mmCIF file of C-alpha atoms in Angstrom:
data_model
loop_
_atom_site.group_PDB
_atom_site.id
_atom_site.type_symbol
_atom_site.label_atom_id
_atom_site.label_comp_id
_atom_site.label_asym_id
_atom_site.label_seq_id
_atom_site.Cartn_x
_atom_site.Cartn_y
_atom_site.Cartn_z
ATOM 1 C CA MET O 5 -11.790 -5.748 -15.614
ATOM 2 C CA PRO O 6 -8.104 -6.530 -15.383
ATOM 3 C CA LEU O 7 -5.979 -5.573 -12.089
ATOM 4 C CA ALA O 8 -5.633 -1.474 -12.520
ATOM 5 C CA CYS O 9 -1.824 -0.732 -12.510
ATOM 6 C CA ALA O 10 -1.219 2.246 -14.894
ATOM 7 C CA ARG O 11 -0.432 4.696 -11.881
ATOM 8 C CA PRO O 12 0.412 2.412 -8.957
ATOM 9 C CA LEU O 13 1.346 3.605 -5.547
ATOM 10 C CA LEU O 14 3.194 1.476 -2.790
ATOM 11 C CA ALA O 15 2.908 2.535 0.824
ATOM 12 C CA THR O 16 5.795 1.541 2.831
ATOM 13 C CA GLU O 17 7.452 2.075 6.240
ATOM 14 C CA HIS O 18 10.321 -0.070 4.929
ATOM 15 C CA THR O 19 9.825 -2.753 7.465
ATOM 16 C CA GLU O 20 10.277 -6.489 7.541
ATOM 17 C CA PHE O 21 6.379 -6.347 7.278
ATOM 18 C CA ASP O 22 6.523 -4.527 4.424
ATOM 19 C CA ALA O 23 8.941 -6.738 2.370
ATOM 20 C CA GLY O 24 5.983 -8.253 0.149
ATOM 21 C CA ALA O 25 4.113 -5.299 -0.716
ATOM 22 C CA GLU O 26 7.149 -3.880 -1.995
ATOM 23 C CA ARG O 27 8.311 -7.077 -4.046
ATOM 24 C CA ILE O 28 5.071 -7.115 -5.698
ATOM 25 C CA ALA O 29 4.867 -3.262 -6.437
ATOM 26 C CA LEU O 30 8.350 -3.404 -8.182
ATOM 27 C CA ASP O 31 7.590 -6.533 -10.097
ATOM 28 C CA LEU O 32 3.830 -5.010 -10.935
ATOM 29 C CA ALA O 33 5.480 -1.797 -12.169
ATOM 30 C CA ARG O 34 8.230 -3.779 -14.062
ATOM 31 C CA ALA O 35 5.917 -6.339 -15.651
ATOM 32 C CA ARG O 36 3.385 -3.178 -16.647
ATOM 33 C CA GLY O 37 6.146 -1.043 -17.743
ATOM 34 C CA VAL O 38 4.875 1.857 -15.688
ATOM 35 C CA SER O 39 6.329 3.972 -13.110
ATOM 36 C CA LEU O 40 6.145 3.212 -8.937
ATOM 37 C CA ALA O 41 5.014 6.002 -6.745
ATOM 38 C CA VAL O 42 6.089 5.372 -3.358
ATOM 39 C CA VAL O 43 4.799 6.816 -0.206
ATOM 40 C CA VAL O 44 6.556 6.289 3.504
ATOM 41 C CA PRO O 45 4.602 7.655 6.455
ATOM 42 C CA ILE O 46 6.630 8.667 9.203
ATOM 43 C CA VAL O 47 6.718 10.316 12.334
ATOM 44 C CA SER O 48 7.969 14.220 12.365
ATOM 45 C CA ASN O 49 11.440 14.770 13.105
ATOM 46 C CA SER O 50 11.351 18.863 14.162
ATOM 47 C CA GLU O 51 15.642 18.285 14.570
ATOM 48 C CA LEU O 52 15.690 16.843 10.821
ATOM 49 C CA GLU O 53 13.534 19.802 9.486
ATOM 50 C CA ALA O 54 15.903 22.228 11.075
ATOM 51 C CA ILE O 55 19.087 21.090 9.824
ATOM 52 C CA ALA O 56 18.147 19.711 6.274
ATOM 53 C CA PRO O 57 14.779 21.689 5.562
ATOM 54 C CA GLY O 58 15.649 20.895 1.638
ATOM 55 C CA LEU O 59 15.378 17.213 2.015
ATOM 56 C CA VAL O 60 12.369 17.472 3.624
ATOM 57 C CA ALA O 61 10.814 20.082 1.676
ATOM 58 C CA ARG O 62 10.837 17.935 -1.183
ATOM 59 C CA ARG O 63 7.852 16.206 -0.729
ATOM 60 C CA VAL O 64 6.420 15.906 3.022
ATOM 61 C CA ARG O 65 2.800 15.506 3.800
ATOM 62 C CA ARG O 66 1.893 16.801 7.154
ATOM 63 C CA GLY O 67 -0.747 15.062 9.240
ATOM 64 C CA GLU O 68 -2.117 13.197 12.346
ATOM 65 C CA GLU O 69 -2.714 9.781 10.815
ATOM 66 C CA PRO O 70 -0.119 8.024 8.315
ATOM 67 C CA TRP O 71 -3.819 6.290 6.474
ATOM 68 C CA ARG O 72 -5.004 9.946 5.852
ATOM 69 C CA GLU O 73 -1.850 10.819 4.247
ATOM 70 C CA ILE O 74 -1.507 7.758 2.268
ATOM 71 C CA VAL O 75 -4.882 8.080 0.954
ATOM 72 C CA ALA O 76 -4.465 11.743 0.013
ATOM 73 C CA GLU O 77 -1.257 10.719 -1.789
ATOM 74 C CA ALA O 78 -3.198 8.300 -3.791
ATOM 75 C CA LYS O 79 -5.698 10.873 -4.669
ATOM 76 C CA ALA O 80 -3.417 13.714 -5.415
ATOM 77 C CA ARG O 81 -1.207 11.179 -7.955
ATOM 78 C CA ASP O 82 -4.740 9.895 -9.094
ATOM 79 C CA ALA O 83 -3.585 6.278 -8.342
ATOM 80 C CA ASP O 84 -5.427 3.450 -9.854
ATOM 81 C CA LEU O 85 -3.727 0.799 -7.146
ATOM 82 C CA ILE O 86 -2.324 1.142 -3.723
ATOM 83 C CA VAL O 87 -0.293 -1.561 -2.886
ATOM 84 C CA ILE O 88 0.430 -1.855 0.857
ATOM 85 C CA ARG O 89 1.217 -4.606 3.525
ATOM 86 C CA ARG O 90 -1.325 -6.850 5.075
ATOM 87 C CA ARG O 91 -0.192 -5.897 8.695
ATOM 88 C CA GLY O 92 2.379 -4.629 10.886
ATOM 89 C CA LYS O 93 2.259 -6.327 14.601
ATOM 90 C CA VAL O 94 3.128 -9.697 15.306
ATOM 91 C CA SER O 95 0.708 -11.562 17.786
ATOM 92 C CA PHE O 96 -2.020 -14.135 17.557
ATOM 93 C CA LEU O 97 -4.731 -11.589 17.283
ATOM 94 C CA ALA O 98 -2.845 -9.460 14.237
ATOM 95 C CA ASN O 99 -2.540 -12.697 12.449
ATOM 96 C CA LEU O 100 -5.939 -12.984 12.077
ATOM 97 C CA LEU O 101 -6.521 -9.210 11.343
ATOM 98 C CA VAL O 102 -5.869 -6.581 8.733
ATOM 99 C CA GLY O 103 -3.767 -3.704 10.498
ATOM 100 C CA GLY O 104 -5.857 -0.870 11.539
ATOM 101 C CA MET O 105 -4.022 1.673 9.613
ATOM 102 C CA VAL O 106 -3.945 -0.617 6.389
ATOM 103 C CA GLY O 107 -7.621 -1.335 7.184
ATOM 104 C CA LYS O 108 -8.355 2.401 7.074
ATOM 105 C CA VAL O 109 -6.253 2.604 3.735
ATOM 106 C CA GLY O 110 -8.683 0.014 2.003
ATOM 107 C CA THR O 111 -11.643 1.581 3.565
ATOM 108 C CA SER O 112 -10.967 4.882 2.436
ATOM 109 C CA ALA O 113 -9.003 4.754 -0.856
ATOM 110 C CA PRO O 114 -10.344 6.334 -4.187
ATOM 111 C CA CYS O 115 -8.868 3.258 -5.736
ATOM 112 C CA ASP O 116 -8.305 -0.426 -5.348
ATOM 113 C CA VAL O 117 -5.788 -1.569 -2.473
ATOM 114 C CA LEU O 118 -3.731 -5.076 -2.793
ATOM 115 C CA MET O 119 -2.885 -6.004 0.801
ATOM 116 C CA VAL O 120 0.247 -7.877 0.741
ATOM 117 C CA PRO O 121 1.702 -10.417 3.390
ATOM 118 C CA ARG O 122 5.265 -10.088 3.763
ATOM 119 C CA ALA O 123 6.230 -13.482 2.234
ATOM 120 C CA ALA O 124 4.296 -12.741 -0.667
ATOM 121 C CA SER O 125 5.587 -12.796 -4.495
ATOM 122 C CA LEU O 126 4.224 -11.713 -7.519
ATOM 123 C CA TRP O 127 1.679 -14.676 -8.674
ATOM 124 C CA ARG O 128 2.746 -16.757 -11.692
ATOM 125 C CA THR O 129 0.146 -19.468 -12.254
ATOM 126 C CA ARG O 130 -2.625 -18.642 -9.481
ATOM 127 C CA VAL O 131 -4.631 -16.355 -7.658
ATOM 128 C CA LEU O 132 -6.823 -16.669 -4.358
ATOM 129 C CA ALA O 133 -9.558 -13.904 -3.918
ATOM 130 C CA GLY O 134 -11.437 -13.867 -0.948
ATOM 131 C CA VAL O 135 -15.298 -12.576 -2.154
ATOM 132 C CA ASP O 136 -18.711 -12.360 -0.629
ATOM 133 C CA GLY O 137 -21.739 -11.910 -2.458
ATOM 134 C CA THR O 138 -21.823 -8.255 -2.939
ATOM 135 C CA ARG O 139 -21.075 -6.250 -6.314
ATOM 136 C CA ALA O 140 -17.498 -5.438 -4.531
ATOM 137 C CA GLY O 141 -16.814 -9.235 -4.071
ATOM 138 C CA ALA O 142 -17.898 -9.444 -7.946
ATOM 139 C CA ALA O 143 -15.662 -7.168 -8.793
ATOM 140 C CA VAL O 144 -12.638 -8.492 -7.214
ATOM 141 C CA ALA O 145 -13.455 -11.872 -8.620
ATOM 142 C CA ARG O 146 -13.213 -10.627 -12.243
ATOM 143 C CA ALA O 147 -10.115 -8.984 -11.130
ATOM 144 C CA ALA O 148 -8.511 -12.111 -9.785
ATOM 145 C CA ALA O 149 -9.833 -13.718 -12.881
ATOM 146 C CA GLN O 150 -7.974 -11.549 -15.235
#
């Protein structure tokens, strides 16, 4: 089973931590010849909504937790792949873990999720996939082999 990428969704806050995910998502969409949908979770700004309601009304999802809105957008668009950063905060512990928001997207998404470190670029010759003995691990290994 090849990596799904007919309806990719990039989830980005457009920070330095998102640079790799943005690069990979754009390159994948370009290589596959497909459109790339983007969701940008932001904290609501009531002043902006009052001054420019047309801008806000174009495509806004409201919710308490950004990860839920990312997952809801993926469902609404029938996305087959979410591309998202691996983590956002810089600390010793953060370097060892997947970020909290990203982890929740990864465990709740209705499709595959590609978690990308900020320095990443599209693979050319090799892919490294971390797998375990579960069925999900086998599916990851098959996708990486493709």
